[in-house]
CSV table of C-alpha atoms in Angstrom, one decimal:
chain,number,residue,atom,x,y,z
A,159,UNK,CA,-1.5,24.9,2.0
A,160,UNK,CA,1.0,22.1,2.0
A,161,UNK,CA,0.7,19.0,-0.2
A,162,UNK,CA,2.8,15.9,0.4
A,163,UNK,CA,4.1,14.6,-3.0
A,164,UNK,CA,4.0,10.8,-2.7
A,165,UNK,CA,5.2,8.4,-5.4
A,166,UNK,CA,7.8,6.1,-6.8
A,167,UNK,CA,9.2,9.2,-8.4
A,168,UNK,CA,11.8,9.1,-5.6
A,169,UNK,CA,13.2,6.0,-7.3
A,170,UNK,CA,13.8,7.7,-10.7
A,171,UNK,CA,17.4,8.4,-11.8
A,172,UNK,CA,16.3,12.1,-12.0
A,173,UNK,CA,14.3,11.9,-8.8
A,174,UNK,CA,15.4,15.3,-7.5
A,175,UNK,CA,14.5,17.1,-10.7
A,176,UNK,CA,11.1,15.5,-10.9
A,177,UNK,CA,10.4,16.7,-7.3
A,178,UNK,CA,11.5,20.2,-8.3
A,179,UNK,CA,9.1,20.2,-11.3
A,180,UNK,CA,6.2,19.0,-9.1
A,181,UNK,CA,6.9,21.6,-6.5
A,182,UNK,CA,7.0,24.3,-9.2
A,183,UNK,CA,3.6,23.2,-10.5
A,184,UNK,CA,2.2,23.4,-6.9
A,185,UNK,CA,3.7,26.9,-6.5
A,186,UNK,CA,2.1,28.0,-9.7
A,187,UNK,CA,-1.2,27.1,-8.2
A,188,UNK,CA,-0.6,28.7,-4.8
A,189,UNK,CA,0.3,25.5,-3.0
A,190,UNK,CA,3.5,24.3,-1.3
A,191,UNK,CA,4.7,20.8,-2.4
A,192,UNK,CA,6.6,18.8,0.2
A,193,UNK,CA,8.8,16.1,-1.5
A,194,UNK,CA,10.3,13.3,0.4
A,195,UNK,CA,13.8,13.9,-0.9
A,196,UNK,CA,13.7,17.4,0.6
A,197,UNK,CA,14.3,15.6,3.9
A,198,UNK,CA,17.9,15.2,5.0
A,199,UNK,CA,18.9,11.6,5.6
A,200,UNK,CA,22.4,10.2,6.0
A,201,UNK,CA,22.2,7.3,3.6
A,202,UNK,CA,25.5,5.9,5.0
A,203,UNK,CA,24.1,5.7,8.5
A,204,UNK,CA,23.1,2.3,9.9
A,205,UNK,CA,19.6,3.6,10.5
A,206,UNK,CA,19.3,5.4,7.1
A,207,UNK,CA,16.0,3.8,6.3
A,208,UNK,CA,14.5,4.7,9.7
A,209,UNK,CA,15.7,8.3,9.2
A,210,UNK,CA,13.9,8.4,5.8
A,211,UNK,CA,10.7,7.0,7.4
A,212,UNK,CA,10.7,9.5,10.2
A,213,UNK,CA,11.4,12.4,7.8
A,214,UNK,CA,8.5,11.3,5.5
A,215,UNK,CA,6.1,10.8,8.4
A,216,UNK,CA,6.9,14.2,9.9
A,217,UNK,CA,6.4,15.7,6.4
A,218,UNK,CA,3.0,14.0,6.1
A,219,UNK,CA,2.0,15.2,9.5
A,220,UNK,CA,2.8,18.8,8.4
A,221,UNK,CA,0.9,18.5,5.2
A,222,UNK,CA,-2.8,19.3,4.6
A,223,UNK,CA,-3.2,16.9,1.7
A,224,UNK,CA,-1.5,14.2,-0.4
A,225,UNK,CA,-1.1,13.8,-4.1
A,226,UNK,CA,0.0,10.2,-4.6
A,227,UNK,CA,1.4,8.8,-7.9
A,228,UNK,CA,-0.3,5.4,-8.2
A,229,UNK,CA,1.1,4.7,-11.7
A,230,UNK,CA,1.8,0.9,-11.8
A,231,UNK,CA,5.2,0.1,-10.3
A,232,UNK,CA,7.1,-3.1,-11.1
A,233,UNK,CA,3.9,-5.0,-11.7
A,234,UNK,CA,0.1,-4.5,-12.2
A,235,UNK,CA,-0.5,-2.2,-9.2
A,236,UNK,CA,0.7,0.9,-7.4
A,237,UNK,CA,3.9,1.1,-5.4
A,238,UNK,CA,3.1,-0.2,-1.9
A,239,UNK,CA,5.3,2.5,-0.2
A,240,UNK,CA,3.2,5.2,-1.8
A,241,UNK,CA,0.0,3.3,-1.0
A,242,UNK,CA,1.0,3.1,2.7
A,243,UNK,CA,1.3,6.9,2.7
A,244,UNK,CA,-2.1,7.4,1.0
A,245,UNK,CA,-3.6,5.2,3.7
A,246,UNK,CA,-1.8,7.0,6.5
A,247,UNK,CA,-3.0,10.4,5.2
A,248,UNK,CA,-6.6,9.1,4.9
A,249,UNK,CA,-6.4,7.8,8.5
A,250,UNK,CA,-5.2,11.2,9.6
A,251,UNK,CA,-8.2,12.8,8.0
A,252,UNK,CA,-6.1,14.7,5.4
A,253,UNK,CA,-7.4,15.5,1.9
A,254,UNK,CA,-6.5,12.7,-0.5
A,255,UNK,CA,-5.7,13.0,-4.2
A,256,UNK,CA,-3.9,10.7,-6.6
A,257,UNK,CA,-3.3,9.9,-10.3
A,258,UNK,CA,-2.2,7.0,-12.3
A,259,UNK,CA,-0.6,7.4,-15.7
A,260,UNK,CA,-2.1,4.1,-16.8
A,261,UNK,CA,-5.8,4.2,-16.8
A,262,UNK,CA,-6.3,0.5,-17.8
A,263,UNK,CA,-8.6,-1.6,-15.7
A,264,UNK,CA,-6.7,-3.5,-13.0
A,265,UNK,CA,-7.8,-7.0,-14.1
A,266,UNK,CA,-6.7,-6.3,-17.7
A,267,UNK,CA,-3.3,-5.1,-16.4
A,268,UNK,CA,-2.8,-8.2,-14.3
A,269,UNK,CA,-3.5,-10.1,-17.5
A,270,UNK,CA,-0.5,-8.5,-19.2
A,271,UNK,CA,1.8,-10.2,-16.7
A,272,UNK,CA,0.2,-13.5,-16.1
A,273,UNK,CA,-2.4,-15.9,-17.5
A,274,UNK,CA,-5.8,-15.5,-15.9
A,275,UNK,CA,-8.6,-18.1,-15.8
A,276,UNK,CA,-12.2,-18.2,-14.6
A,277,UNK,CA,-13.2,-20.5,-11.8
A,278,UNK,CA,-16.8,-20.6,-10.6
A,279,UNK,CA,-17.3,-17.1,-11.8
A,280,UNK,CA,-14.1,-15.8,-10.1
A,281,UNK,CA,-11.3,-14.4,-12.2
A,282,UNK,CA,-8.1,-16.1,-10.7
A,283,UNK,CA,-4.4,-16.1,-11.2
A,284,UNK,CA,-2.0,-19.1,-11.5
A,285,UNK,CA,-2.0,-19.5,-7.7
A,286,UNK,CA,-5.8,-19.6,-7.6
A,287,UNK,CA,-6.1,-16.2,-6.0
A,288,UNK,CA,-9.0,-13.9,-7.0
A,289,UNK,CA,-8.1,-11.0,-9.3
A,290,UNK,CA,-10.3,-8.0,-8.4
A,291,UNK,CA,-12.6,-7.4,-11.3
A,292,UNK,CA,-14.8,-4.4,-10.5
A,293,UNK,CA,-13.7,-2.4,-13.6
A,294,UNK,CA,-11.5,-0.2,-11.4
A,295,UNK,CA,-8.0,1.0,-12.1
A,296,UNK,CA,-6.5,-0.5,-9.0
A,297,UNK,CA,-7.4,-2.1,-5.7
A,298,UNK,CA,-10.8,-0.9,-4.5
A,299,UNK,CA,-9.4,0.3,-1.2
A,300,UNK,CA,-7.4,3.1,-2.9
A,301,UNK,CA,-9.9,3.9,-5.5
A,302,UNK,CA,-12.8,4.4,-3.1
A,303,UNK,CA,-10.6,6.0,-0.4
A,304,UNK,CA,-9.9,8.8,-2.9
A,305,UNK,CA,-13.6,9.2,-3.8
A,306,UNK,CA,-14.6,9.4,-0.1
A,307,UNK,CA,-11.6,11.2,1.4
A,308,UNK,CA,-10.7,13.6,-1.4
A,309,UNK,CA,-11.1,13.5,-5.2
A,310,UNK,CA,-11.5,10.5,-7.5
A,311,UNK,CA,-8.4,9.1,-9.1
A,312,UNK,CA,-7.2,11.0,-12.1
A,313,UNK,CA,-6.1,9.1,-15.2
A,314,UNK,CA,-5.1,10.3,-18.7
A,315,UNK,CA,-7.2,9.4,-21.7
A,316,UNK,CA,-4.2,7.6,-23.1
A,317,UNK,CA,-1.0,6.3,-21.5
A,318,UNK,CA,1.6,9.0,-22.0
A,319,UNK,CA,4.8,8.0,-23.8
A,320,UNK,CA,6.8,8.6,-20.7
A,321,UNK,CA,4.7,7.6,-17.7
A,322,UNK,CA,7.3,8.7,-15.2
A,323,UNK,CA,7.8,12.2,-16.5
A,324,UNK,CA,4.4,13.3,-17.9
A,325,UNK,CA,2.9,15.5,-15.2
A,326,UNK,CA,-0.4,16.4,-16.9
A,327,UNK,CA,-2.4,14.1,-14.6
A,328,UNK,CA,-0.4,15.3,-11.6
A,329,UNK,CA,-1.2,18.9,-12.6
A,330,UNK,CA,-4.9,18.1,-12.8
A,331,UNK,CA,-4.7,16.9,-9.1
A,332,UNK,CA,-2.9,20.1,-8.2
A,333,UNK,CA,-5.7,22.2,-9.8
A,334,UNK,CA,-8.3,20.2,-7.8
A,335,UNK,CA,-6.4,20.6,-4.6
A,336,UNK,CA,-6.1,24.3,-5.1
A,337,UNK,CA,-9.8,24.6,-5.8
A,338,UNK,CA,-10.7,22.7,-2.7
A,339,UNK,CA,-8.0,23.8,-0.2
A,340,UNK,CA,-7.3,27.5,-0.9
A,341,UNK,CA,-9.6,29.7,1.1
A,342,UNK,CA,-12.6,30.8,-0.8
B,151,UNK,CA,-10.0,-6.0,22.1
B,152,UNK,CA,-10.8,-6.1,18.4
B,153,UNK,CA,-8.2,-6.8,15.8
B,154,UNK,CA,-8.7,-6.1,12.1
B,155,UNK,CA,-7.4,-9.0,10.0
B,156,UNK,CA,-6.0,-7.5,6.8
B,157,UNK,CA,-4.5,-9.5,4.0
B,158,UNK,CA,-4.8,-11.0,0.5
B,159,UNK,CA,-6.3,-14.0,2.4
B,160,UNK,CA,-9.7,-12.6,1.1
B,161,UNK,CA,-8.6,-13.6,-2.4
B,162,UNK,CA,-8.0,-17.3,-1.6
B,163,UNK,CA,-10.3,-19.9,-2.8
B,164,UNK,CA,-11.0,-20.8,0.8
B,165,UNK,CA,-11.0,-17.2,2.0
B,166,UNK,CA,-13.9,-17.7,4.4
B,167,UNK,CA,-12.3,-20.7,6.1
B,168,UNK,CA,-9.0,-18.9,6.5
B,169,UNK,CA,-10.8,-16.1,8.2
B,170,UNK,CA,-12.5,-18.5,10.5
B,171,UNK,CA,-9.1,-20.0,11.5
B,172,UNK,CA,-7.7,-16.6,12.1
B,173,UNK,CA,-10.6,-15.5,14.2
B,174,UNK,CA,-10.4,-18.8,16.2
B,175,UNK,CA,-6.7,-18.1,17.0
B,176,UNK,CA,-7.6,-14.6,18.1
B,177,UNK,CA,-10.4,-16.0,20.4
B,178,UNK,CA,-8.0,-18.5,21.9
B,179,UNK,CA,-5.8,-15.5,23.0
B,180,UNK,CA,-8.8,-13.5,24.3
B,181,UNK,CA,-9.1,-11.2,21.3
B,182,UNK,CA,-11.8,-10.6,18.7
B,183,UNK,CA,-10.8,-10.9,15.1
B,184,UNK,CA,-12.7,-8.8,12.6
B,185,UNK,CA,-12.4,-10.2,9.1
B,186,UNK,CA,-13.4,-8.2,6.0
B,187,UNK,CA,-15.5,-11.1,4.6
B,188,UNK,CA,-17.7,-10.9,7.7
B,189,UNK,CA,-19.1,-7.7,6.2
B,190,UNK,CA,-22.2,-8.1,4.1
B,191,UNK,CA,-21.9,-6.8,0.6
B,192,UNK,CA,-24.1,-7.4,-2.4
B,193,UNK,CA,-21.6,-8.5,-5.0
B,194,UNK,CA,-24.2,-8.1,-7.7
B,195,UNK,CA,-24.9,-4.5,-7.0
B,196,UNK,CA,-23.4,-1.8,-9.2
B,197,UNK,CA,-21.7,-0.2,-6.2
B,198,UNK,CA,-20.4,-3.6,-4.8
B,199,UNK,CA,-16.8,-2.4,-4.5
B,200,UNK,CA,-17.8,0.7,-2.7
B,201,UNK,CA,-19.9,-1.3,-0.3
B,202,UNK,CA,-16.9,-3.5,0.4
B,203,UNK,CA,-14.7,-0.4,1.0
B,204,UNK,CA,-17.2,1.2,3.4
B,205,UNK,CA,-17.6,-2.1,5.3
B,206,UNK,CA,-13.8,-2.5,5.6
B,207,UNK,CA,-13.4,1.1,6.7
B,208,UNK,CA,-16.1,0.8,9.4
B,209,UNK,CA,-14.5,-2.4,10.6
B,210,UNK,CA,-11.1,-0.7,10.8
B,211,UNK,CA,-12.6,2.2,12.7
B,212,UNK,CA,-14.1,-0.2,15.2
B,213,UNK,CA,-10.9,-2.1,15.7
B,214,UNK,CA,-8.1,-1.4,18.3
B,215,UNK,CA,-5.4,-2.9,16.2
B,216,UNK,CA,-4.5,-4.5,12.8
B,217,UNK,CA,-2.6,-7.6,11.9
B,218,UNK,CA,-1.7,-7.3,8.3
B,219,UNK,CA,-0.5,-10.2,6.1
B,220,UNK,CA,2.3,-8.7,4.1
B,221,UNK,CA,3.3,-12.0,2.4
B,222,UNK,CA,4.4,-11.1,-1.2
B,223,UNK,CA,1.4,-10.9,-3.5
B,224,UNK,CA,1.7,-11.2,-7.3
B,225,UNK,CA,5.2,-9.9,-7.3
B,226,UNK,CA,8.0,-8.9,-4.9
B,227,UNK,CA,6.1,-6.9,-2.4
B,228,UNK,CA,3.0,-6.9,-0.3
B,229,UNK,CA,-0.6,-6.5,-1.5
B,230,UNK,CA,-1.3,-2.8,-2.0
B,231,UNK,CA,-4.9,-3.1,-0.7
B,232,UNK,CA,-3.5,-4.5,2.6
B,233,UNK,CA,-0.8,-1.9,2.8
B,234,UNK,CA,-3.4,0.9,2.4
B,235,UNK,CA,-5.2,-0.6,5.4
B,236,UNK,CA,-2.0,-0.7,7.4
B,237,UNK,CA,-1.3,2.9,6.6
B,238,UNK,CA,-4.9,3.9,7.5
B,239,UNK,CA,-4.7,2.2,10.9
B,240,UNK,CA,-1.3,3.8,11.6
B,241,UNK,CA,-2.8,7.2,10.7
B,242,UNK,CA,-5.7,6.5,13.1
B,243,UNK,CA,-3.2,5.8,15.9
B,244,UNK,CA,-4.2,2.2,16.1
B,245,UNK,CA,-1.7,-0.6,17.2
B,246,UNK,CA,0.0,-2.1,14.1
B,247,UNK,CA,1.2,-5.6,13.7
B,248,UNK,CA,2.1,-7.6,10.5
B,249,UNK,CA,3.8,-10.7,9.3
B,250,UNK,CA,5.2,-11.9,6.0
B,251,UNK,CA,5.6,-15.6,5.3
B,252,UNK,CA,8.6,-14.8,3.1
B,253,UNK,CA,11.4,-13.3,5.1
B,254,UNK,CA,13.8,-12.7,2.2
B,255,UNK,CA,15.3,-9.3,1.7
B,256,UNK,CA,13.2,-7.2,-0.7
B,257,UNK,CA,16.0,-6.5,-3.1
B,258,UNK,CA,16.7,-10.2,-3.4
B,259,UNK,CA,13.1,-10.9,-4.0
B,260,UNK,CA,12.8,-8.3,-6.8
B,261,UNK,CA,15.8,-10.1,-8.3
B,262,UNK,CA,13.8,-13.3,-8.6
B,263,UNK,CA,11.4,-11.5,-11.0
B,264,UNK,CA,13.7,-9.2,-13.0
B,265,UNK,CA,17.3,-8.6,-13.8
B,266,UNK,CA,18.9,-6.0,-11.6
B,267,UNK,CA,22.0,-3.9,-12.3
B,268,UNK,CA,24.1,-1.4,-10.4
B,269,UNK,CA,24.3,2.2,-11.6
B,270,UNK,CA,26.5,4.7,-9.8
B,271,UNK,CA,26.0,2.8,-6.6
B,272,UNK,CA,22.3,2.4,-7.0
B,273,UNK,CA,20.7,-1.0,-7.5
B,274,UNK,CA,18.2,-0.5,-10.4
B,275,UNK,CA,15.6,-2.4,-12.4
B,276,UNK,CA,15.2,-2.6,-16.2
B,277,UNK,CA,13.4,0.8,-16.2
B,278,UNK,CA,16.3,2.4,-14.3
B,279,UNK,CA,14.2,2.8,-11.1
B,280,UNK,CA,16.0,2.3,-7.8
B,281,UNK,CA,15.4,-0.9,-6.0
B,282,UNK,CA,15.3,-0.3,-2.2
B,283,UNK,CA,18.3,-2.0,-0.7
B,284,UNK,CA,18.4,-1.4,3.0
B,285,UNK,CA,18.3,-5.1,3.9
B,286,UNK,CA,14.6,-4.9,4.8
B,287,UNK,CA,11.9,-7.4,4.0
B,288,UNK,CA,9.7,-4.8,2.2
B,289,UNK,CA,9.4,-1.1,1.5
B,290,UNK,CA,10.8,0.9,4.4
B,291,UNK,CA,7.5,2.7,5.1
B,292,UNK,CA,5.8,-0.5,6.2
B,293,UNK,CA,8.8,-2.0,8.0
B,294,UNK,CA,9.4,1.1,10.2
B,295,UNK,CA,5.8,2.0,10.6
B,296,UNK,CA,5.4,-1.4,12.4
B,297,UNK,CA,8.5,-0.8,14.6
B,298,UNK,CA,7.3,2.7,15.6
B,299,UNK,CA,3.5,2.2,15.7
B,300,UNK,CA,3.3,-1.4,17.0
B,301,UNK,CA,5.5,-4.4,16.8
B,302,UNK,CA,8.3,-5.2,14.3
B,303,UNK,CA,7.3,-7.3,11.3
B,304,UNK,CA,7.2,-11.1,12.1
B,305,UNK,CA,8.7,-13.5,9.6
B,306,UNK,CA,9.3,-17.2,9.9
B,307,UNK,CA,12.9,-18.6,9.9
B,308,UNK,CA,12.0,-20.5,6.7
B,309,UNK,CA,9.4,-20.0,4.1
B,310,UNK,CA,6.5,-22.4,4.9
B,311,UNK,CA,5.5,-24.9,2.3
B,312,UNK,CA,2.1,-23.2,2.0
B,313,UNK,CA,2.6,-19.5,2.5
B,314,UNK,CA,-1.1,-18.8,2.3
B,315,UNK,CA,-2.3,-21.3,4.9
B,316,UNK,CA,0.6,-21.5,7.4
B,317,UNK,CA,-0.6,-19.3,10.3
B,318,UNK,CA,2.4,-19.7,12.7
B,319,UNK,CA,3.7,-16.1,12.0
B,320,UNK,CA,0.1,-14.8,12.3
B,321,UNK,CA,-0.3,-16.5,15.7
B,322,UNK,CA,3.0,-14.9,16.8
B,323,UNK,CA,1.4,-11.5,16.0
B,324,UNK,CA,-1.8,-12.5,17.9
B,325,UNK,CA,0.4,-13.4,21.0
B,326,UNK,CA,2.1,-10.0,20.8
B,327,UNK,CA,-1.2,-8.2,20.4
B,328,UNK,CA,-2.7,-10.0,23.4
B,329,UNK,CA,0.4,-9.2,25.5
B,330,UNK,CA,0.2,-5.5,24.7
B,331,UNK,CA,-3.6,-4.9,24.4
B,332,UNK,CA,-5.2,-7.0,27.1
B,333,UNK,CA,-5.4,-5.1,30.4
B,334,UNK,CA,-2.6,-6.0,32.7
């Protein structure tokens, strides 16, 4: 069974090595990890970004499931590129798993970046926009999509020292995927 | 034809009114706008967030197309909840449209929030993570998904004074949707 390995991991300085570690964990559990950087794209071509998109989409279409890294990325929430892929896989009816290496409640995490106030019972940011406050780790669309289209979001009991390289929560997803996807 | 109206508009203080304005624009072009807040959800129930999710998903399944508001939300990029929905609709094979009321290049916008440096030809943030630098308005997954599964992202020539209430770019999407979806 093939698992698409989505996440901002591709933006790390050691992106290739992280992908190899993830693929090795999948292999140890009898699964095949598909990592975006395994696609060939000519980064000097004028249509480089489109080549990357098409490679990623073809890889998602070939996969049976997705494990998305929803660890907060440049802000309080998950990387939108990764979230797009989670949505795409849910829409295609694929099995959806994800982890976040920061298990804090979303509203608390927003509060680390900006001042929040309460207005008529709504928690709002400086622009007056509501901050989702359901006690969930990220936006409700991702959290409940995982519950209803795969497995609930995996978070560690404590934030690991290195959120970008600690793969314990990732491996928990791989174990769940193996239990569900490998023929009984 | 039914259009799912996705966006962080639901977080505005006047979220209901914005939805009514969007639905009225759709109606003026012969389309039916479906707005998440039209769903009934008991916000005092313990499973309120799940009710919202299920209502939104049912609405997306009933829609023929999506118009997503990808205007930057609490940071440099689009609202992840909205992006999830765009991905879901692309995965379901629905017609995808979107707009952003800030047409700046993503990398420039990230630079408004944090210092960027160049490392071995990569543009990186303070954590050493690559900043996508393809001259696109947001993450390549959303930008090319729109090109290949609907219509290219619509942006205004200049950022409107009120990015959350100016609906000119939204109306441009509605016109394109009407041209493509209403039987010729």
